[in-house]
PDB file of N, CA and C in Angstrom:
ATOM      1  N   MET A 119      85.481  -7.101-106.408  1.00  0.00           N
ATOM      2  CA  MET A 119      85.230  -8.785-106.095  1.00  0.00           C
ATOM      3  C   MET A 119      84.350  -9.331-107.516  1.00  0.00           C
ATOM      4  N   ARG A 120      85.733 -10.453-107.948  1.00  0.00           N
ATOM      5  CA  ARG A 120      85.490 -11.389-108.814  1.00  0.00           C
ATOM      6  C   ARG A 120      83.848 -12.067-109.031  1.00  0.00           C
ATOM      7  N   SER A 121      83.248 -12.428-110.262  1.00  0.00           N
ATOM      8  CA  SER A 121      82.043 -13.239-110.051  1.00  0.00           C
ATOM      9  C   SER A 121      82.019 -14.545-109.436  1.00  0.00           C
ATOM     10  N   ASP A 122      83.559 -15.156-109.320  1.00  0.00           N
ATOM     11  CA  ASP A 122      83.367 -16.314-108.336  1.00  0.00           C
ATOM     12  C   ASP A 122      83.582 -16.007-106.921  1.00  0.00           C
ATOM     13  N   GLY A 123      84.086 -14.969-106.502  1.00  0.00           N
ATOM     14  CA  GLY A 123      84.249 -14.374-105.059  1.00  0.00           C
ATOM     15  C   GLY A 123      85.452 -14.213-104.622  1.00  0.00           C
ATOM     16  N   THR A 124      86.450 -14.760-105.695  1.00  0.00           N
ATOM     17  CA  THR A 124      87.784 -13.550-105.243  1.00  0.00           C
ATOM     18  C   THR A 124      88.018 -12.674-104.838  1.00  0.00           C
ATOM     19  N   GLN A 125      88.544 -12.445-104.344  1.00  0.00           N
ATOM     20  CA  GLN A 125      88.817 -10.819-104.200  1.00  0.00           C
ATOM     21  C   GLN A 125      90.030 -10.248-104.798  1.00  0.00           C
ATOM     22  N   VAL A 126      90.190  -9.169-105.525  1.00  0.00           N
ATOM     23  CA  VAL A 126      91.665  -8.491-105.811  1.00  0.00           C
ATOM     24  C   VAL A 126      91.623  -7.082-105.470  1.00  0.00           C
ATOM     25  N   LEU A 127      92.906  -6.939-105.441  1.00  0.00           N
ATOM     26  CA  LEU A 127      93.380  -5.061-105.616  1.00  0.00           C
ATOM     27  C   LEU A 127      93.902  -4.744-106.939  1.00  0.00           C
ATOM     28  N   HIS A 128      93.356  -3.933-107.918  1.00  0.00           N
ATOM     29  CA  HIS A 128      93.403  -3.735-109.486  1.00  0.00           C
ATOM     30  C   HIS A 128      93.339  -2.206-108.674  1.00  0.00           C
ATOM     31  N   ARG A 129      94.014  -1.758-110.120  1.00  0.00           N
ATOM     32  CA  ARG A 129      93.828  -0.344-110.217  1.00  0.00           C
ATOM     33  C   ARG A 129      92.479  -0.059-111.057  1.00  0.00           C
ATOM     34  N   ILE A 130      91.567   0.756-110.783  1.00  0.00           N
ATOM     35  CA  ILE A 130      90.927   0.844-111.856  1.00  0.00           C
ATOM     36  C   ILE A 130      91.104   1.959-112.811  1.00  0.00           C
ATOM     37  N   ILE A 131      91.441   1.583-114.028  1.00  0.00           N
ATOM     38  CA  ILE A 131      91.795   2.318-115.427  1.00  0.00           C
ATOM     39  C   ILE A 131      90.506   2.811-116.121  1.00  0.00           C
ATOM     40  N   ASP A 132      89.508   2.308-115.750  1.00  0.00           N
ATOM     41  CA  ASP A 132      87.948   3.907-116.323  1.00  0.00           C
ATOM     42  C   ASP A 132      87.119   2.848-116.024  1.00  0.00           C
ATOM     43  N   PHE A 133      85.862   3.851-115.939  1.00  0.00           N
ATOM     44  CA  PHE A 133      84.462   2.599-115.725  1.00  0.00           C
ATOM     45  C   PHE A 133      83.069   4.206-116.431  1.00  0.00           C
ATOM     46  N   ASP A 134      82.421   2.668-116.511  1.00  0.00           N
ATOM     47  CA  ASP A 134      81.608   3.736-117.154  1.00  0.00           C
ATOM     48  C   ASP A 134      80.026   3.352-115.824  1.00  0.00           C
ATOM     49  N   ARG A 135      78.647   3.867-116.898  1.00  0.00           N
ATOM     50  CA  ARG A 135      77.576   3.611-115.157  1.00  0.00           C
ATOM     51  C   ARG A 135      77.846   2.870-114.417  1.00  0.00           C
ATOM     52  N   ASP A 136      77.517   1.226-114.782  1.00  0.00           N
ATOM     53  CA  ASP A 136      77.594   0.268-113.759  1.00  0.00           C
ATOM     54  C   ASP A 136      78.846  -0.571-114.257  1.00  0.00           C
ATOM     55  N   VAL A 137      80.026  -0.199-114.576  1.00  0.00           N
ATOM     56  CA  VAL A 137      81.106  -1.032-114.501  1.00  0.00           C
ATOM     57  C   VAL A 137      82.587  -0.462-114.547  1.00  0.00           C
ATOM     58  N   CYS A 138      83.363  -1.085-113.601  1.00  0.00           N
ATOM     59  CA  CYS A 138      84.685  -1.024-113.537  1.00  0.00           C
ATOM     60  C   CYS A 138      85.543  -1.237-114.406  1.00  0.00           C
ATOM     61  N   LEU A 139      86.422  -0.897-115.105  1.00  0.00           N
ATOM     62  CA  LEU A 139      87.582  -1.510-116.032  1.00  0.00           C
ATOM     63  C   LEU A 139      89.002  -1.818-114.715  1.00  0.00           C
ATOM     64  N   ILE A 140      89.210  -2.887-114.821  1.00  0.00           N
ATOM     65  CA  ILE A 140      90.823  -3.011-113.525  1.00  0.00           C
ATOM     66  C   ILE A 140      91.785  -3.441-114.222  1.00  0.00           C
ATOM     67  N   ARG A 141      92.717  -3.453-114.053  1.00  0.00           N
ATOM     68  CA  ARG A 141      93.712  -4.146-114.308  1.00  0.00           C
ATOM     69  C   ARG A 141      94.820  -4.216-113.554  1.00  0.00           C
ATOM     70  N   GLY A 142      95.972  -5.174-113.097  1.00  0.00           N
ATOM     71  CA  GLY A 142      96.330  -5.329-112.118  1.00  0.00           C
ATOM     72  C   GLY A 142      97.962  -5.030-112.652  1.00  0.00           C
ATOM     73  N   ASP A 143      99.012  -4.800-111.703  1.00  0.00           N
ATOM     74  CA  ASP A 143     100.913  -4.749-111.911  1.00  0.00           C
ATOM     75  C   ASP A 143     100.913  -5.338-112.943  1.00  0.00           C
ATOM     76  N   ASN A 144     100.633  -6.729-112.461  1.00  0.00           N
ATOM     77  CA  ASN A 144     101.888  -7.663-113.271  1.00  0.00           C
ATOM     78  C   ASN A 144     100.348  -8.970-114.132  1.00  0.00           C
ATOM     79  N   THR A 145      99.261  -8.293-114.787  1.00  0.00           N
ATOM     80  CA  THR A 145      98.169  -8.792-115.598  1.00  0.00           C
ATOM     81  C   THR A 145      98.053  -8.414-116.618  1.00  0.00           C
ATOM     82  N   PHE A 146      97.922  -8.408-117.871  1.00  0.00           N
ATOM     83  CA  PHE A 146      97.837  -7.842-119.071  1.00  0.00           C
ATOM     84  C   PHE A 146      96.050  -8.137-119.442  1.00  0.00           C
ATOM     85  N   ALA A 147      95.691  -8.881-118.669  1.00  0.00           N
ATOM     86  CA  ALA A 147      94.052  -8.321-119.171  1.00  0.00           C
ATOM     87  C   ALA A 147      93.126  -7.164-118.415  1.00  0.00           C
ATOM     88  N   LEU A 148      92.688  -6.652-119.365  1.00  0.00           N
ATOM     89  CA  LEU A 148      91.643  -6.131-118.821  1.00  0.00           C
ATOM     90  C   LEU A 148      90.544  -6.804-118.263  1.00  0.00           C
ATOM     91  N   GLU A 149      89.647  -6.518-116.574  1.00  0.00           N
ATOM     92  CA  GLU A 149      88.588  -6.675-116.534  1.00  0.00           C
ATOM     93  C   GLU A 149      87.601  -6.633-116.346  1.00  0.00           C
ATOM     94  N   ARG A 150      86.618  -6.797-116.528  1.00  0.00           N
ATOM     95  CA  ARG A 150      85.174  -5.588-116.154  1.00  0.00           C
ATOM     96  C   ARG A 150      84.292  -6.333-115.067  1.00  0.00           C
ATOM     97  N   VAL A 151      84.459  -5.287-113.889  1.00  0.00           N
ATOM     98  CA  VAL A 151      83.856  -5.995-113.191  1.00  0.00           C
ATOM     99  C   VAL A 151      82.920  -4.742-112.548  1.00  0.00           C
ATOM    100  N   PRO A 152      81.640  -5.407-112.172  1.00  0.00           N
ATOM    101  CA  PRO A 152      80.415  -4.420-111.617  1.00  0.00           C
ATOM    102  C   PRO A 152      81.059  -3.512-110.291  1.00  0.00           C
ATOM    103  N   LYS A 153      80.296  -2.330-110.385  1.00  0.00           N
ATOM    104  CA  LYS A 153      80.429  -1.531-109.545  1.00  0.00           C
ATOM    105  C   LYS A 153      79.978  -1.393-108.011  1.00  0.00           C
ATOM    106  N   GLU A 154      78.802  -2.368-107.751  1.00  0.00           N
ATOM    107  CA  GLU A 154      78.854  -3.131-106.972  1.00  0.00           C
ATOM    108  C   GLU A 154      79.092  -3.896-106.243  1.00  0.00           C
ATOM    109  N   THR A 155      80.189  -4.418-106.808  1.00  0.00           N
ATOM    110  CA  THR A 155      81.021  -5.658-105.799  1.00  0.00           C
ATOM    111  C   THR A 155      82.620  -5.288-105.560  1.00  0.00           C
ATOM    112  N   VAL A 156      82.819  -3.551-105.802  1.00  0.00           N
ATOM    113  CA  VAL A 156      83.550  -2.794-105.649  1.00  0.00           C
ATOM    114  C   VAL A 156      83.512  -2.527-104.159  1.00  0.00           C
ATOM    115  N   LYS A 157      84.670  -3.486-103.459  1.00  0.00           N
ATOM    116  CA  LYS A 157      84.556  -3.308-101.724  1.00  0.00           C
ATOM    117  C   LYS A 157      85.412  -2.282-100.923  1.00  0.00           C
ATOM    118  N   GLY A 158      86.054  -1.814-101.821  1.00  0.00           N
ATOM    119  CA  GLY A 158      86.958  -0.611-101.071  1.00  0.00           C
ATOM    120  C   GLY A 158      87.685   0.025-101.975  1.00  0.00           C
ATOM    121  N   VAL A 159      88.307   1.368-101.837  1.00  0.00           N
ATOM    122  CA  VAL A 159      89.414   1.922-102.227  1.00  0.00           C
ATOM    123  C   VAL A 159      90.657   2.437-101.344  1.00  0.00           C
ATOM    124  N   MET A 160      91.938   2.084-102.277  1.00  0.00           N
ATOM    125  CA  MET A 160      93.097   2.131-101.505  1.00  0.00           C
ATOM    126  C   MET A 160      93.192   3.553-101.823  1.00  0.00           C
ATOM    127  N   VAL A 161      93.434   4.097-100.485  1.00  0.00           N
ATOM    128  CA  VAL A 161      93.999   5.964-100.235  1.00  0.00           C
ATOM    129  C   VAL A 161      95.669   5.627-100.266  1.00  0.00           C
ATOM    130  N   LYS A 162      96.708   4.771 -99.692  1.00  0.00           N
ATOM    131  CA  LYS A 162      97.439   5.223 -99.323  1.00  0.00           C
ATOM    132  C   LYS A 162      98.400   3.485 -99.292  1.00  0.00           C
ATOM    133  N   LEU A 163      99.919   3.842 -99.594  1.00  0.00           N
ATOM    134  CA  LEU A 163     100.435   2.319 -99.768  1.00  0.00           C
ATOM    135  C   LEU A 163     101.967   3.166 -98.804  1.00  0.00           C
ATOM    136  N   TRP A 164     102.808   1.544 -98.749  1.00  0.00           N
ATOM    137  CA  TRP A 164     103.463   1.779 -98.267  1.00  0.00           C
ATOM    138  C   TRP A 164     104.820   1.026 -98.769  1.00  0.00           C
ATOM    139  N   ARG A 165     106.033   1.963 -99.103  1.00  0.00           N
ATOM    140  CA  ARG A 165     107.277   1.534 -99.925  1.00  0.00           C
ATOM    141  C   ARG A 165     108.296   1.350 -99.040  1.00  0.00           C
ATOM    142  N   GLY A 166     108.576   0.441 -97.932  1.00  0.00           N
ATOM    143  CA  GLY A 166     109.653   0.051 -96.681  1.00  0.00           C
ATOM    144  C   GLY A 166     108.607   0.590 -96.198  1.00  0.00           C
ATOM    145  N   LYS A 167     109.316   1.888 -95.290  1.00  0.00           N
ATOM    146  CA  LYS A 167     108.964   2.479 -94.352  1.00  0.00           C
ATOM    147  C   LYS A 167     108.276   3.868 -94.406  1.00  0.00           C
ATOM    148  N   ARG A 168     107.835   3.944 -95.960  1.00  0.00           N
ATOM    149  CA  ARG A 168     108.119   5.662 -96.431  1.00  0.00           C
ATOM    150  C   ARG A 168     106.315   4.717 -97.152  1.00  0.00           C
ATOM    151  N   GLU A 169     105.441   5.623 -96.742  1.00  0.00           N
ATOM    152  CA  GLU A 169     103.982   6.133 -96.467  1.00  0.00           C
ATOM    153  C   GLU A 169     103.405   7.109 -97.875  1.00  0.00           C
ATOM    154  N   ILE A 170     102.774   6.630 -98.680  1.00  0.00           N
ATOM    155  CA  ILE A 170     102.547   6.969 -99.976  1.00  0.00           C
ATOM    156  C   ILE A 170     101.210   7.405-100.302  1.00  0.00           C
ATOM    157  N   SER A 171     100.507   8.665-100.736  1.00  0.00           N
ATOM    158  CA  SER A 171      99.227   8.980-100.713  1.00  0.00           C
ATOM    159  C   SER A 171      98.760   8.978-102.478  1.00  0.00           C
ATOM    160  N   VAL A 172      97.750   8.377-102.535  1.00  0.00           N
ATOM    161  CA  VAL A 172      97.495   7.778-103.888  1.00  0.00           C
ATOM    162  C   VAL A 172      97.316   9.619-104.820  1.00  0.00           C
ATOM    163  N   GLU A 173      97.140  10.164-103.758  1.00  0.00           N
ATOM    164  CA  GLU A 173      97.338  11.376-104.427  1.00  0.00           C
ATOM    165  C   GLU A 173      98.211  12.040-104.749  1.00  0.00           C
ATOM    166  N   ASP A 174      99.539  11.884-104.232  1.00  0.00           N
ATOM    167  CA  ASP A 174     101.183  12.216-104.218  1.00  0.00           C
ATOM    168  C   ASP A 174     100.963  12.362-105.976  1.00  0.00           C
ATOM    169  N   SER A 175     101.602  13.611-106.253  1.00  0.00           N
ATOM    170  CA  SER A 175     101.918  13.587-107.673  1.00  0.00           C
ATOM    171  C   SER A 175     103.272  12.315-108.608  1.00  0.00           C
ATOM    172  N   SER A 176     104.458  11.951-107.164  1.00  0.00           N
ATOM    173  CA  SER A 176     105.347  10.728-107.385  1.00  0.00           C
ATOM    174  C   SER A 176     104.233   9.235-108.064  1.00  0.00           C
ATOM    175  N   TYR A 177     103.254   9.504-107.464  1.00  0.00           N
ATOM    176  CA  TYR A 177     102.721   8.106-107.536  1.00  0.00           C
ATOM    177  C   TYR A 177     101.728   8.346-108.268  1.00  0.00           C
ATOM    178  N   LYS A 178     101.251   8.995-108.967  1.00  0.00           N
ATOM    179  CA  LYS A 178     100.246   9.388-110.007  1.00  0.00           C
ATOM    180  C   LYS A 178     100.679   9.625-111.255  1.00  0.00           C
ATOM    181  N   ALA A 179     102.037   9.744-111.312  1.00  0.00           N
ATOM    182  CA  ALA A 179     103.252   9.734-112.586  1.00  0.00           C
ATOM    183  C   ALA A 179     103.819   8.220-113.426  1.00  0.00           C
ATOM    184  N   TYR A 180     103.555   7.477-111.480  1.00  0.00           N
ATOM    185  CA  TYR A 180     104.067   5.827-111.723  1.00  0.00           C
ATOM    186  C   TYR A 180     102.843   5.223-112.514  1.00  0.00           C
ATOM    187  N   VAL A 181     101.617   5.753-111.585  1.00  0.00           N
ATOM    188  CA  VAL A 181     100.138   5.375-112.090  1.00  0.00           C
ATOM    189  C   VAL A 181     100.374   5.846-113.612  1.00  0.00           C
ATOM    190  N   SER A 182     100.370   6.455-113.918  1.00  0.00           N
ATOM    191  CA  SER A 182     100.556   7.033-116.008  1.00  0.00           C
ATOM    192  C   SER A 182     100.999   6.473-116.447  1.00  0.00           C
ATOM    193  N   PHE A 183     102.537   6.378-115.924  1.00  0.00           N
ATOM    194  CA  PHE A 183     103.345   5.662-116.653  1.00  0.00           C
ATOM    195  C   PHE A 183     103.562   4.110-117.439  1.00  0.00           C
ATOM    196  N   TRP A 184     102.993   3.418-115.795  1.00  0.00           N
ATOM    197  CA  TRP A 184     102.382   2.069-116.120  1.00  0.00           C
ATOM    198  C   TRP A 184     101.246   1.844-116.990  1.00  0.00           C
ATOM    199  N   ASN A 185     100.615   2.366-117.225  1.00  0.00           N
ATOM    200  CA  ASN A 185      99.160   2.369-117.763  1.00  0.00           C
ATOM    201  C   ASN A 185      99.606   2.610-119.461  1.00  0.00           C
ATOM    202  N   ALA A 186     100.331   3.371-119.831  1.00  0.00           N
ATOM    203  CA  ALA A 186     101.184   4.311-120.782  1.00  0.00           C
ATOM    204  C   ALA A 186     101.908   3.100-121.185  1.00  0.00           C
ATOM    205  N   ILE A 187     102.793   2.734-120.317  1.00  0.00           N
ATOM    206  CA  ILE A 187     103.706   1.378-121.135  1.00  0.00           C
ATOM    207  C   ILE A 187     103.262   0.280-121.156  1.00  0.00           C
ATOM    208  N   TYR A 188     101.972   0.170-120.950  1.00  0.00           N
ATOM    209  CA  TYR A 188     101.361  -1.354-121.172  1.00  0.00           C
ATOM    210  C   TYR A 188     101.126  -2.026-121.960  1.00  0.00           C
ATOM    211  N   PRO A 189     101.528  -1.262-123.087  1.00  0.00           N
ATOM    212  CA  PRO A 189     101.377  -1.977-125.247  1.00  0.00           C
ATOM    213  C   PRO A 189     102.828  -2.819-125.402  1.00  0.00           C
ATOM    214  N   LEU A 190     103.902  -1.990-124.659  1.00  0.00           N
ATOM    215  CA  LEU A 190     105.415  -2.779-124.310  1.00  0.00           C
ATOM    216  C   LEU A 190     105.166  -3.480-123.594  1.00  0.00           C
ATOM    217  N   ARG A 191     104.793  -3.633-122.272  1.00  0.00           N
ATOM    218  CA  ARG A 191     105.146  -5.210-121.550  1.00  0.00           C
ATOM    219  C   ARG A 191     104.462  -6.068-121.974  1.00  0.00           C
ATOM    220  N   LEU A 192     103.094  -5.625-122.799  1.00  0.00           N
ATOM    221  CA  LEU A 192     102.511  -6.887-123.449  1.00  0.00           C
ATOM    222  C   LEU A 192     103.064  -7.558-124.440  1.00  0.00           C
ATOM    223  N   PHE A 193     103.752  -6.185-125.215  1.00  0.00           N
ATOM    224  CA  PHE A 193     104.613  -7.157-126.192  1.00  0.00           C
ATOM    225  C   PHE A 193     106.032  -8.106-125.729  1.00  0.00           C
ATOM    226  N   LYS A 194     106.664  -7.551-125.073  1.00  0.00           N
ATOM    227  CA  LYS A 194     107.824  -8.098-124.445  1.00  0.00           C
ATOM    228  C   LYS A 194     107.188  -9.752-123.550  1.00  0.00           C
ATOM    229  N   ARG A 195     106.045  -9.658-123.256  1.00  0.00           N
ATOM    230  CA  ARG A 195     105.713 -11.419-122.029  1.00  0.00           C
ATOM    231  C   ARG A 195     105.596 -11.684-123.685  1.00  0.00           C
ATOM    232  N   LYS A 196     104.354 -11.191-124.762  1.00  0.00           N
ATOM    233  CA  LYS A 196     104.606 -12.402-125.384  1.00  0.00           C
ATOM    234  C   LYS A 196     106.004 -12.865-126.693  1.00  0.00           C
ATOM    235  N   ALA A 197     106.509 -11.599-126.711  1.00  0.00           N
ATOM    236  CA  ALA A 197     107.914 -12.323-127.592  1.00  0.00           C
ATOM    237  C   ALA A 197     109.044 -12.928-126.596  1.00  0.00           C
ATOM    238  N   VAL A 198     109.045 -12.612-125.136  1.00  0.00           N
ATOM    239  CA  VAL A 198     109.524 -14.433-124.201  1.00  0.00           C
ATOM    240  C   VAL A 198     108.978 -14.984-124.369  1.00  0.00           C
ATOM    241  N   GLY A 199     107.552 -15.493-124.309  1.00  0.00           N
ATOM    242  CA  GLY A 199     107.143 -16.695-124.583  1.00  0.00           C
ATOM    243  C   GLY A 199     107.410 -17.524-125.511  1.00  0.00           C
ATOM    244  N   LYS A 200     107.256 -16.609-126.460  1.00  0.00           N
ATOM    245  CA  LYS A 200     107.360 -17.389-127.950  1.00  0.00           C
ATOM    246  C   LYS A 200     108.778 -17.247-128.656  1.00  0.00           C
ATOM    247  N   THR A 201     109.620 -16.954-127.564  1.00  0.00           N
ATOM    248  CA  THR A 201     111.470 -17.050-127.568  1.00  0.00           C
ATOM    249  C   THR A 201     111.583 -18.548-127.229  1.00  0.00           C
ATOM    250  N   LYS A 202     111.072 -18.515-125.587  1.00  0.00           N
ATOM    251  CA  LYS A 202     111.308 -20.129-125.100  1.00  0.00           C
ATOM    252  C   LYS A 202     110.747 -20.833-125.875  1.00  0.00           C
ATOM    253  N   ARG A 203     109.598 -20.808-126.555  1.00  0.00           N
ATOM    254  CA  ARG A 203     109.062 -22.217-127.363  1.00  0.00           C
ATOM    255  C   ARG A 203     110.187 -22.423-128.215  1.00  0.00           C
ATOM    256  N   ILE A 204     110.048 -21.424-128.887  1.00  0.00           N
ATOM    257  CA  ILE A 204     111.180 -22.240-130.248  1.00  0.00           C
ATOM    258  C   ILE A 204     112.094 -22.266-129.713  1.00  0.00           C
ATOM    259  N   ILE A 205     112.933 -22.026-128.691  1.00  0.00           N
ATOM    260  CA  ILE A 205     114.175 -22.433-128.159  1.00  0.00           C
ATOM    261  C   ILE A 205     113.876 -24.019-127.338  1.00  0.00           C
ATOM    262  N   LEU A 206     112.407 -23.748-127.174  1.00  0.00           N
ATOM    263  CA  LEU A 206     112.504 -25.776-126.158  1.00  0.00           C
ATOM    264  C   LEU A 206     112.403 -26.126-127.841  1.00  0.00           C
ATOM    265  N   ARG A 207     111.854 -25.629-128.780  1.00  0.00           N
ATOM    266  CA  ARG A 207     111.711 -26.993-129.645  1.00  0.00           C
ATOM    267  C   ARG A 207     113.361 -27.514-130.687  1.00  0.00           C
ATOM    268  N   ILE A 208     113.835 -26.096-130.844  1.00  0.00           N
ATOM    269  CA  ILE A 208     115.015 -26.507-131.384  1.00  0.00           C
ATOM    270  C   ILE A 208     115.584 -27.365-130.252  1.00  0.00           C
ATOM    271  N   CYS A 209     115.870 -27.137-129.348  1.00  0.00           N
ATOM    272  CA  CYS A 209     116.712 -28.242-128.684  1.00  0.00           C
ATOM    273  C   CYS A 209     116.206 -29.580-127.906  1.00  0.00           C
ATOM    274  N   GLY A 210     114.778 -29.720-128.613  1.00  0.00           N
ATOM    275  CA  GLY A 210     113.934 -31.315-128.717  1.00  0.00           C
ATOM    276  C   GLY A 210     113.669 -31.266-127.332  1.00  0.00           C
ATOM    277  N   ARG A 211     112.821 -30.129-126.135  1.00  0.00           N
ATOM    278  CA  ARG A 211     112.244 -30.371-125.703  1.00  0.00           C
ATOM    279  C   ARG A 211     110.788 -30.104-125.326  1.00  0.00           C
TER     280      ARG A 211
END
């Protein structure tokens, strides 16, 4: 739970004594949340009708890949945003 009371479901990327570092799939900011605000832990999910455990090797590979390409996803997001702004400026909008 965030300090404003908003509840979120994000992956815990890392943690230390009192703080969890979390990031969602479609977010780019790494958030620091106190461990005591964590309300639960996801242990499985469904893709269509298929149940997947977070302990499954394919899920672990997906998570590792998604975190590894984070810098590329961030670069792409910034590049696309900048390109759109340039086009809008050129077109006079």
